[in-house]
Short mmCIF file of C-alpha atoms in Angstrom, two decimals:
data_model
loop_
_atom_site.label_atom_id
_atom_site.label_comp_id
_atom_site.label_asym_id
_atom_site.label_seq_id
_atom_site.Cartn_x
_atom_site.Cartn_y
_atom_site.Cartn_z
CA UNK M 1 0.00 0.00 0.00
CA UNK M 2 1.52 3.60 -0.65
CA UNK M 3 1.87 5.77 2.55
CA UNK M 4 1.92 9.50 2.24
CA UNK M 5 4.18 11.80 3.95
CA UNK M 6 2.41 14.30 6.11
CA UNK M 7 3.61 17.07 7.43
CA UNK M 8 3.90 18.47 11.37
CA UNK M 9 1.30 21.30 10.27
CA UNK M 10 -0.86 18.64 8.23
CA UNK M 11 -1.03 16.43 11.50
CA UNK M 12 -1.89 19.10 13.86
CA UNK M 13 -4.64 20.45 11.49
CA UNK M 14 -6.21 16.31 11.68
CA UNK M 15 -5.61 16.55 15.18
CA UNK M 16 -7.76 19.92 15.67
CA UNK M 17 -10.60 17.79 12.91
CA UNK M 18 -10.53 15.13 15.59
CA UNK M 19 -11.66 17.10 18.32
CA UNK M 20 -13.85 19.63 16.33
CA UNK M 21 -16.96 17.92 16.79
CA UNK M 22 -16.53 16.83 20.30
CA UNK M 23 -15.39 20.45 20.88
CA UNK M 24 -19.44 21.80 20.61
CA UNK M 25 -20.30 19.47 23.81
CA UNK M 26 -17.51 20.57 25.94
CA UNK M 27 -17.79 24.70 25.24
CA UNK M 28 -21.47 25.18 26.33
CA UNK M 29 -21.20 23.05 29.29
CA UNK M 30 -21.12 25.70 31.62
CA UNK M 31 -24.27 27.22 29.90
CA UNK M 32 -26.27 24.75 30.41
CA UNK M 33 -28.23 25.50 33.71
CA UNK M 34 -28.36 28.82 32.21
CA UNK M 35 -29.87 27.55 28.79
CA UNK M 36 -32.64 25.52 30.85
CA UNK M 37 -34.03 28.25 32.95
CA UNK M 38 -34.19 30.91 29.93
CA UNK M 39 -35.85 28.08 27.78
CA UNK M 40 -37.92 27.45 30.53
CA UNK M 41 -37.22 23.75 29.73
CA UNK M 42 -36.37 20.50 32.13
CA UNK M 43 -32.81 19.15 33.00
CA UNK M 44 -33.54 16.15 30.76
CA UNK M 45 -34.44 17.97 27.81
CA UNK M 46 -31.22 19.65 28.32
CA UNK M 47 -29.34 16.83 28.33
CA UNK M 48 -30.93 15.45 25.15
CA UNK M 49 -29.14 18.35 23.34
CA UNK M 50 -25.91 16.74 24.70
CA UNK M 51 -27.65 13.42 23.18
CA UNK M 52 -28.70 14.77 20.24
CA UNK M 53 -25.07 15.53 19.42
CA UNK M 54 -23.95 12.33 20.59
CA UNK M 55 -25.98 10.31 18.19
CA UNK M 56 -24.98 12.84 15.32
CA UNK M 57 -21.23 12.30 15.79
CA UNK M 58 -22.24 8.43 16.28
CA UNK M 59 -24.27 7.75 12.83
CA UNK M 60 -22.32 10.43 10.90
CA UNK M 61 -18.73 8.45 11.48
CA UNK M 62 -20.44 5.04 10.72
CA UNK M 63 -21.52 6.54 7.29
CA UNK M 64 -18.87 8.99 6.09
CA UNK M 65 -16.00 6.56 7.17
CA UNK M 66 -17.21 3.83 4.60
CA UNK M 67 -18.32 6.75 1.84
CA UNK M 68 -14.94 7.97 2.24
CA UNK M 69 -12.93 4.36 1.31
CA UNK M 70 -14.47 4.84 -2.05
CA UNK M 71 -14.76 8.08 -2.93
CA UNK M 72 -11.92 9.66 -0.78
CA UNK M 73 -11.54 11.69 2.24
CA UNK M 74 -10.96 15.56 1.64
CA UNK M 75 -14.45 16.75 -0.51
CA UNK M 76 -16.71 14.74 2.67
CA UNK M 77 -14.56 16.43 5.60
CA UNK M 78 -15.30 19.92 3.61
CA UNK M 79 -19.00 19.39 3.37
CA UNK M 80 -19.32 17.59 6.88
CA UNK M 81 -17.50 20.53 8.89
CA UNK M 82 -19.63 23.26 6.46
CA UNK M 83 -22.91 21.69 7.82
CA UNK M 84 -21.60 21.99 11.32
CA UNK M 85 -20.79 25.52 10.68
CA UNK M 86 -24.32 26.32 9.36
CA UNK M 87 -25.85 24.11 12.02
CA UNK M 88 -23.45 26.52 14.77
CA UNK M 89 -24.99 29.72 13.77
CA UNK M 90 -28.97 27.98 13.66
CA UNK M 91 -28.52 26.94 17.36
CA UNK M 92 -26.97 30.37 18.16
CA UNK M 93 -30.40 32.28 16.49
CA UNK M 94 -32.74 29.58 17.84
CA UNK M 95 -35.23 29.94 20.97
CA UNK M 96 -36.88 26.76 21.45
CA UNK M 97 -35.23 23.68 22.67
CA UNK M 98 -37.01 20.95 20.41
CA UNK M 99 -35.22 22.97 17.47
CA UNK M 100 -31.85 23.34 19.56
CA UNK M 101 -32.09 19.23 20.13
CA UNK M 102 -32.40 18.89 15.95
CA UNK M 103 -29.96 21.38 15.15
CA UNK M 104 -27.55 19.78 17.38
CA UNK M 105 -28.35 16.38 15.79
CA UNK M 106 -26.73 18.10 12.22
CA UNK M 107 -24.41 19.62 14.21
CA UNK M 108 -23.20 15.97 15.22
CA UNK M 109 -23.58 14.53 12.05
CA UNK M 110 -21.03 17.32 10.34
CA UNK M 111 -18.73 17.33 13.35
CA UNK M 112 -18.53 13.24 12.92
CA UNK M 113 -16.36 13.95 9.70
CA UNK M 114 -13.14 15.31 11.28
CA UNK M 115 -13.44 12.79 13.70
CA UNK M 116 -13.82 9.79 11.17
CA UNK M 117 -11.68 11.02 8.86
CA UNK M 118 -8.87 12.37 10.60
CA UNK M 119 -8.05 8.57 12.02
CA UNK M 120 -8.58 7.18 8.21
CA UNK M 121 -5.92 9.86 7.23
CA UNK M 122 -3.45 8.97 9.75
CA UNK M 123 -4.43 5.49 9.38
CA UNK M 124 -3.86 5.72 5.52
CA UNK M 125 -0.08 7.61 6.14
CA UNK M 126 1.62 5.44 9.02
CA UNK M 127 1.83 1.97 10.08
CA UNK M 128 3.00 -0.23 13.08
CA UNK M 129 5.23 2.12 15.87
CA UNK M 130 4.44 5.42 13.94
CA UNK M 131 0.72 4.39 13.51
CA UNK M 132 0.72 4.51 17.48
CA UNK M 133 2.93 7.30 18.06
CA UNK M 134 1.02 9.84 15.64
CA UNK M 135 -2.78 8.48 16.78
CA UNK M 136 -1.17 9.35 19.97
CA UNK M 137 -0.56 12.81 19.12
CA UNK M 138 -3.47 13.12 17.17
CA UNK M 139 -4.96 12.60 20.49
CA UNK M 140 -2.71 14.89 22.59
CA UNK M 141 -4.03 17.41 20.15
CA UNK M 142 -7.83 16.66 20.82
CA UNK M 143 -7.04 16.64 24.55
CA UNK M 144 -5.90 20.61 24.84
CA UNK M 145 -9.76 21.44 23.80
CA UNK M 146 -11.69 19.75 26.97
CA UNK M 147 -8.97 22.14 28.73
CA UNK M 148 -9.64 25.47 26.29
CA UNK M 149 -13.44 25.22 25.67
CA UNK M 150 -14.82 25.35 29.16
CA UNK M 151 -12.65 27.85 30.32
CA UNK M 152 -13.13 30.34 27.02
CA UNK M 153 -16.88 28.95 26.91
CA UNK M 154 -16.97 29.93 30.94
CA UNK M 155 -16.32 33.24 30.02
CA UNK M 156 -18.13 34.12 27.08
CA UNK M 157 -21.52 32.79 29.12
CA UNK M 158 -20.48 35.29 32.21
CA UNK M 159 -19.50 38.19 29.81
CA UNK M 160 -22.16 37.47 27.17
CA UNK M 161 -24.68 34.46 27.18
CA UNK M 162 -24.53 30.73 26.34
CA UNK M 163 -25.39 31.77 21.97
CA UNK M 164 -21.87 32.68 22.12
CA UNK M 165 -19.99 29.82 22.43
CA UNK M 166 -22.12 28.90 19.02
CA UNK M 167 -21.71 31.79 17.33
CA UNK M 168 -17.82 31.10 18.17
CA UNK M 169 -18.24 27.34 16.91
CA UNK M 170 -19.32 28.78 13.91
CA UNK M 171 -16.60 31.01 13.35
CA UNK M 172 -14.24 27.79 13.73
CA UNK M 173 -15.94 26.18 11.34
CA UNK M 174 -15.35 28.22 8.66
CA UNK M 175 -11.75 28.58 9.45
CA UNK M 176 -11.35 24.86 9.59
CA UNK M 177 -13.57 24.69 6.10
CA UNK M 178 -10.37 26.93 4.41
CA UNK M 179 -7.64 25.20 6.06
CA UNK M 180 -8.94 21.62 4.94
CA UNK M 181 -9.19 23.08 1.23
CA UNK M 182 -6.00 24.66 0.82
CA UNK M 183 -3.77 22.37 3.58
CA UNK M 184 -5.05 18.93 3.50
CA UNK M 185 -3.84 16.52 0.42
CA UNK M 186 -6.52 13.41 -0.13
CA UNK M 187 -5.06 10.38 1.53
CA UNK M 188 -7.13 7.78 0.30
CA UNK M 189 -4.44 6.25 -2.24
CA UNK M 190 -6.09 3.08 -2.84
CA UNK M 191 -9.58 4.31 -3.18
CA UNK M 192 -12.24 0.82 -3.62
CA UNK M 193 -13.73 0.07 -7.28
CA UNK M 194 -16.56 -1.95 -5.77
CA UNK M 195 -20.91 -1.15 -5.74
CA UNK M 196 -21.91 1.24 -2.96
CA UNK M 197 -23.53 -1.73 -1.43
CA UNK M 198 -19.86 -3.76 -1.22
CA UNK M 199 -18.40 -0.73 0.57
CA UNK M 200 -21.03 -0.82 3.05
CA UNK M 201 -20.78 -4.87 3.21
CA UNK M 202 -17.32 -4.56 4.27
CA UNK M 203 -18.80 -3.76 7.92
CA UNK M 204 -19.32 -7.55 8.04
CA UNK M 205 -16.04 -8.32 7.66
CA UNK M 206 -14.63 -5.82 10.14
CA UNK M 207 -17.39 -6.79 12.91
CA UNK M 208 -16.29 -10.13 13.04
CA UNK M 209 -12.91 -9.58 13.56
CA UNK M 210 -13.35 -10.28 17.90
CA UNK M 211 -10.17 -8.52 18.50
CA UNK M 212 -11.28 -5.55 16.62
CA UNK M 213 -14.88 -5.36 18.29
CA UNK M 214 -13.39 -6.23 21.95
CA UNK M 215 -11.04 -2.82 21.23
CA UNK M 216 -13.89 -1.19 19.67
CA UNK M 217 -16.05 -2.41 23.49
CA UNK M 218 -13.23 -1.64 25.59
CA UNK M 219 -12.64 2.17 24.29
CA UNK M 220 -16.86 2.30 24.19
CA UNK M 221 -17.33 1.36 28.10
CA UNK M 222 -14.24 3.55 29.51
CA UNK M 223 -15.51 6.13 26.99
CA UNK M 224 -18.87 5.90 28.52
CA UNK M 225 -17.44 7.04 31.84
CA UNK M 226 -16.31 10.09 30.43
CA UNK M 227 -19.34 10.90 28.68
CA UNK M 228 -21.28 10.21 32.06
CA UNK M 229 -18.94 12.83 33.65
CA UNK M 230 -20.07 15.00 31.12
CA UNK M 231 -23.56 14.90 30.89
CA UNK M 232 -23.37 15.16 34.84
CA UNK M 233 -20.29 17.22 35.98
CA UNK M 234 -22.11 20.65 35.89
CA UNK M 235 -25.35 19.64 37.56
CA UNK M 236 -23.29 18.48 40.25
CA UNK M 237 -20.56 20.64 40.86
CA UNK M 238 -22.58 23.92 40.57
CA UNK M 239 -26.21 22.66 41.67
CA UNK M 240 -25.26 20.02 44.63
CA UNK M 241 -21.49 21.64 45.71
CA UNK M 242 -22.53 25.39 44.35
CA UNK M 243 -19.59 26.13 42.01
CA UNK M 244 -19.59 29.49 40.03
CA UNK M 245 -19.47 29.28 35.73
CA UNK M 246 -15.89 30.08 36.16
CA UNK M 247 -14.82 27.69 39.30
CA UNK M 248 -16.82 24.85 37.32
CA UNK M 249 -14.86 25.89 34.03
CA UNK M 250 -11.51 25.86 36.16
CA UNK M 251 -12.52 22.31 37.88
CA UNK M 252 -13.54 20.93 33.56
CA UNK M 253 -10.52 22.55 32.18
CA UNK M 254 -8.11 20.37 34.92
CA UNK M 255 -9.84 17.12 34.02
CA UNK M 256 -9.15 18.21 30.42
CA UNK M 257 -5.73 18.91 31.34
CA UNK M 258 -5.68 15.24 31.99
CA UNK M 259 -7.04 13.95 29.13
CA UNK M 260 -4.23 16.11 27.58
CA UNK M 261 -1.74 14.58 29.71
CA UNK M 262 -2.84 10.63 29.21
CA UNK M 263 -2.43 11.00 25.52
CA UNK M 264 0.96 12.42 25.53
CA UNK M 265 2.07 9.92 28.27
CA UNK M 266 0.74 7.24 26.25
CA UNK M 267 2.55 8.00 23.04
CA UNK M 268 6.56 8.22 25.32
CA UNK M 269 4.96 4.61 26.78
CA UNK M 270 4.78 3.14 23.82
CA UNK M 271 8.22 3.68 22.79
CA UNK M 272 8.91 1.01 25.64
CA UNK M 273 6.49 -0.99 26.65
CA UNK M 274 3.24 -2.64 24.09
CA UNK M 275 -0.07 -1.13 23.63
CA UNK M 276 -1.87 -3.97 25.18
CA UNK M 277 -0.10 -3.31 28.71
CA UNK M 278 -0.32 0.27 28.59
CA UNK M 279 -3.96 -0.18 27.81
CA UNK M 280 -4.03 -1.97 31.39
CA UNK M 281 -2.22 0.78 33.18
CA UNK M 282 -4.94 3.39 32.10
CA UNK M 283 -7.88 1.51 32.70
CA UNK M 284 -6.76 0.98 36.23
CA UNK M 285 -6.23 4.47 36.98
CA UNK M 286 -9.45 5.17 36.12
CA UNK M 287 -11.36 2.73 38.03
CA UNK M 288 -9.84 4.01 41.10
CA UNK M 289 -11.60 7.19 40.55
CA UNK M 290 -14.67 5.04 40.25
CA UNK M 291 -13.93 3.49 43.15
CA UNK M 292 -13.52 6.93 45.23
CA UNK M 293 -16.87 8.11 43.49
CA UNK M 294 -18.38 5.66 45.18
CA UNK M 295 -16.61 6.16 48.65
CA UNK M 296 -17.92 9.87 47.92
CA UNK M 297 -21.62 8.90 48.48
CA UNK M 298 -21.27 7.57 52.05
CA UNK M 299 -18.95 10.09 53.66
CA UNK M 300 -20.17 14.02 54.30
CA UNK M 301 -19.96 16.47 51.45
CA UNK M 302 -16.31 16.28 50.08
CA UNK M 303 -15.74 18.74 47.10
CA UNK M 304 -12.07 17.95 46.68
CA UNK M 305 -13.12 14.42 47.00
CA UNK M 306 -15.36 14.21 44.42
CA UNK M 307 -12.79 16.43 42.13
CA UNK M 308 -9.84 14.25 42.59
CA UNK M 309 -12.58 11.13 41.89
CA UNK M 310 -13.59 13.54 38.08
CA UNK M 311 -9.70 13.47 37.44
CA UNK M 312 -8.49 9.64 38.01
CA UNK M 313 -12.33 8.71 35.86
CA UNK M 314 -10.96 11.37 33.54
CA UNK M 315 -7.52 11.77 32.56
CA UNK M 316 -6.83 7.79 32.05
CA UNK M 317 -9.55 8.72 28.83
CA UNK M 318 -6.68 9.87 26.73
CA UNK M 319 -4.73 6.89 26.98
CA UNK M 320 -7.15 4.62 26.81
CA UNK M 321 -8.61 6.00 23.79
CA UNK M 322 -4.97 6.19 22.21
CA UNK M 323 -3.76 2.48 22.75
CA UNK M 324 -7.61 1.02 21.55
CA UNK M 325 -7.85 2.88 18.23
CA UNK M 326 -4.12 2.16 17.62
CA UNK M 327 -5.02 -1.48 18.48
CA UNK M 328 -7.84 -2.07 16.47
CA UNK M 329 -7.15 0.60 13.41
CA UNK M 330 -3.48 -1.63 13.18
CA UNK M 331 -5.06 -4.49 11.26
CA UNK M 332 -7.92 -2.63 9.14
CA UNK M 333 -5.57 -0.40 6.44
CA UNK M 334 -7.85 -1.47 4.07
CA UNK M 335 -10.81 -0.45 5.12
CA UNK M 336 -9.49 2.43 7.61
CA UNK M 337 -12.94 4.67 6.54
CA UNK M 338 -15.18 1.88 7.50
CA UNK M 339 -13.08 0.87 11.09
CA UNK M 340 -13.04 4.19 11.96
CA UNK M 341 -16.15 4.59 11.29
CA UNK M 342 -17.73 1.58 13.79
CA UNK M 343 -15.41 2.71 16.24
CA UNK M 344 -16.84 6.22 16.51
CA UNK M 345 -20.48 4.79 16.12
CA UNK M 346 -19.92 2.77 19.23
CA UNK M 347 -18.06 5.32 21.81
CA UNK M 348 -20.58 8.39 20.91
CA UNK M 349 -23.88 6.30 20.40
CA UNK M 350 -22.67 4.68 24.09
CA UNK M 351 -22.06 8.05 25.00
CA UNK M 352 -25.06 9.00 23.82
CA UNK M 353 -27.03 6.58 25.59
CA UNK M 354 -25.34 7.44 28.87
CA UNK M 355 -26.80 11.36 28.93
CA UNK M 356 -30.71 10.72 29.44
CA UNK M 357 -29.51 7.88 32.25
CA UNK M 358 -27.23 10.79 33.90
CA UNK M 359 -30.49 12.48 34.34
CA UNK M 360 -33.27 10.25 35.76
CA UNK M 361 -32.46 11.29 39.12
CA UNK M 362 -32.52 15.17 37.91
CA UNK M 363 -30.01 17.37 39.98
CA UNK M 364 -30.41 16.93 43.46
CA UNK M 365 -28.40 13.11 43.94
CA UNK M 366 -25.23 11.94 42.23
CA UNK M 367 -26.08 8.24 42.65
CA UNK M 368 -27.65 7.94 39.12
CA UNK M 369 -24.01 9.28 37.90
CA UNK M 370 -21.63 7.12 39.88
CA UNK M 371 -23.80 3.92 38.98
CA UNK M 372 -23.37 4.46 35.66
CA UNK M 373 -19.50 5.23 35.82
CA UNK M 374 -18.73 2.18 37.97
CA UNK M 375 -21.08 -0.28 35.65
CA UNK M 376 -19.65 0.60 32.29
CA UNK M 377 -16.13 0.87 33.93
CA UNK M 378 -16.66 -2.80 34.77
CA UNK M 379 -17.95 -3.98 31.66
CA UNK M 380 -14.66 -2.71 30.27
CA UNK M 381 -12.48 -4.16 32.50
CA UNK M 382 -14.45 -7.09 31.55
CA UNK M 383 -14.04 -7.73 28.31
CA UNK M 384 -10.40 -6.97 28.72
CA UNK M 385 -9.82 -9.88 31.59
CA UNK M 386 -11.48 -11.85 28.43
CA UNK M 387 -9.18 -11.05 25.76
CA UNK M 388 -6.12 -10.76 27.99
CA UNK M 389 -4.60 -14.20 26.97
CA UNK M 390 -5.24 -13.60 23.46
CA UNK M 391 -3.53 -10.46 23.14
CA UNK M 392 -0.65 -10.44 20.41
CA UNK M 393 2.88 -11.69 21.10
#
C-alpha cells in the first residue's frame, strides 16, 4: 500500500478535525443551567441536546468513514465541517429547545467527519510504531480542547450568554472549512472500485474480527465514563457543591488537562512498553476514581473528593482512547474509513445513551451518575480480563 508523507502542520490540522466535533459538547457546558431556565425547559431535555449531538457524531462516522474508502476523504470532511458551521450559527439564532435538540443532531452529524476522517488519514499515512505514536498525538491534540473550551466557553456565558460559544463554533468552522481546502492533500491512495452496497458490506467483515470489536467495546465502556462525567459534571458541581461558571470551568478545564496529559504519556509509553499493557495501566487508573466516586456517596460532602474522583475517571480517557484505536485501526488499512467509522459509532452512540440515564435522578443526587461510571467501567475491564490471553505476542 503507498503511505503518504504528512507534514507536522498537516497532522496538527487532523488533530484539531478530531476534536472539532466533540469540541461543541464541551464549550457550552457551563451554559447549560443557564440555557434551561431561559428556555424554561427540564434538565432532561437539556441533556438530550448533549444526546442529540452524541448520536450525530455516532451515525455520521459510521456513514462517512465507509463513503470515504471509495470516494476519498478531503471533498466529505469539507462538506461535513460546512454543515456543522451552518448548524453553529442555527442553534446560536434559535429559541426553542425541540429545534436546539435537531440542530444539534446536524451539528453531530457534520462534526462526525473530522473525527472519522482524521483517524482514516493517519491510518492511511503510518503503520506499526508510527501508527501509534502519531494516533497518539493526534490525540494529545484533541485533549488541549476539553482544557480550552470550558474555560473560554466559561467566560463568554459570564460576559455574554450561552449563543456565544455557538456563534464562536461557527466562526471555527469556517476557518477549519479553508484550512482543509488549501492544507489537507486526499489520503485515500487506494480508493475501492466496488458497488456502494460492497463498501457498506465490508462492515461484516470488520465486525467479526473479535479482536477488533473487543477494542472497539473496551474504548466504548471507559468512553462511557467520560461521557457520564459529562452529561453530569455541571449539575453536580454547581447545583449540589454550588460552584460558580468560572470555578466549574476551572474544575472541567483540569480534568481536560488530563485527558491532555494521558495521551501524551501514552505516546513516550509506547516507545517502551506494548499497547496492550499500557492499555491496562490506564484503565486501572481510572477505576480508582470510580472506586472513590463511590466512597464519595457515604462520607459528608467532600468537594475535593469528588474532584480528585472527576480526574483519576478522567484523565486515564486519553490513553485509553490512544492504545484502543491504535489497536484495532493496526489491522484494518484497508478499510481504515469503515473501522473508523464503527469505532466512533460505538463510543458516541454509548455516550449517547449514557446522557438521558445521567439524568433520571434530575439534579439533586449523584447516585444515578456514579452507577453508571462504575457499571460501564466494569464492563470494560471485563471484556479486557477476556481477551487478555489472546492479546498479540
Amino acid at each position: 500500500m503507498q503511505k503518504n508523507n504528512m507534514t507536522r502542520l498537516q497532522i496538527m490540522i487532523l488533530g484539531v478535525l478530531s476534536a472539532f466535533g466533540p469540541l461543541a459538547l464541551d464549550l457550552y457546558l457551563p451554559g447549560l443551567p443557564v440555557l434551561q431556565r431561559e428556555l424554561h425547559t427540564t434538565a432532561t431535555m437539556t441533556q438530550l441536546s448533549i444526546t442529540a449531538d452524541m448520536f450525530g457524531l455516532a451515525i455520521g462516522q459510521v456513514v462517512v468513514g465507509p463513503l470515504s474508502d471509495r470516494l476519498g476523504r478531503k471533498m466529505p470532511l469539507i462538506y461535513g465541517i460546512a454543515a456543522f458551521t451552518i448548524a453553529s450559527f442555527g442553534i446560536a439564532m434559535s429559541d426553542n429547545i425541540g429545534m436546539i435538540i435537531v440542530l444539534r443532531l446536524i451539528q453531530g452529524l457534520g462534526g462526525a467527519t473530522g473525527i472519522v476522517l482524521s483517524l482514516a488519514m493517519i491510518t492511511d499515512s503510518f503503520d506499526g510504531i508510527q501508527l501509534t505514536r502519531n494516533v497518539a498525538i493526534n490525540q494529545t491534540i484533541n485533549g488541549i480542547f476539553p482544557i480550552l473550551a470550558p474555560v473560554l466557553g466559561g467566560v463568554l456565558i459570564a460576559l455574554a450568554d450561552w449563543r456565544s460559544a455557538f456563534w464562536l463554533l461557527g466562526g471555527l468552522g469556517l476557518i477549519i472549512v479553508l484550512l482543509i481546502i488549501f492544507k489537507l492533500p486526499e489520503t485515500n491512495l487506494d480508493r475501492q472500485n466496488g458497488s456502494l452496497k460492497e463498501t457498506f458490506g465490508r462492515f461484516k467483515s470488520i465486525l467479526e474480527n473479535r479482536y477488533f470489536m473487543a477494542m472497539t467495546l473496551i474504548q466504548g465502556f471507559m468512553m462511557s465514563a467520560l461521557f457520564a462525567y459529562i452529561a453530569g459534571s455541571s449539575f453536580v458541581l454547581q447545583d449540589l457543591y454550588g460552584l460558580s461558571v468560572p470555578a466549574f470551568s476551572g474544575v472541567y478545564a483540569l480534568n481536560g488537562f488530563g485527558i491532555l496529559l494521558g495521551a501524551s504519556l501514552s505516546g513516550k509509553l509506547a516507545e517502551k512498553y506494548s499497547a496492550w499493557q499500557i492499555l491496562k495501566w490506564f484503565m486501572m487508573f481510572s477505576m480508582v476514581g470510580g472506586l472513590l466516586l463511590i466512597v464519595s456517596l457515604f462520607l459528608p460532602k467532600s468537594i475535593w473528593l469528588t474532584i480528585l474522583a472527576f480526574f483519576l475517571i478522567v484523565a486515564p480517557v486519553g490513553g485509553i482512547n490512544s492504545m484502543t484505536t491504535a489497536l484495532a485501526m493496526a489491522r484494518e488499512h484497508q478499510d481504515a474509513g469503515t473501522a473508523s467509522g464503527i469505532l466512533g459509532l460505538t463510543r458516541f452512540a454509548m455516550g449517547g445513551i449514557m446522557s438521558p440515564l445521567v439524568g433520571l435522578g434530575g439534579t439533586t443526587t449523584m447516585v444515578p451518575l456514579v452507577i453508571v461510571i462504575v457499571v460501564v467501567q466494569l464492563l470494560g475491564a471485563g471484556i479486557y480480563a477476556v481477551m487478555q490471553h489472546k492479546q498479540p505476542a
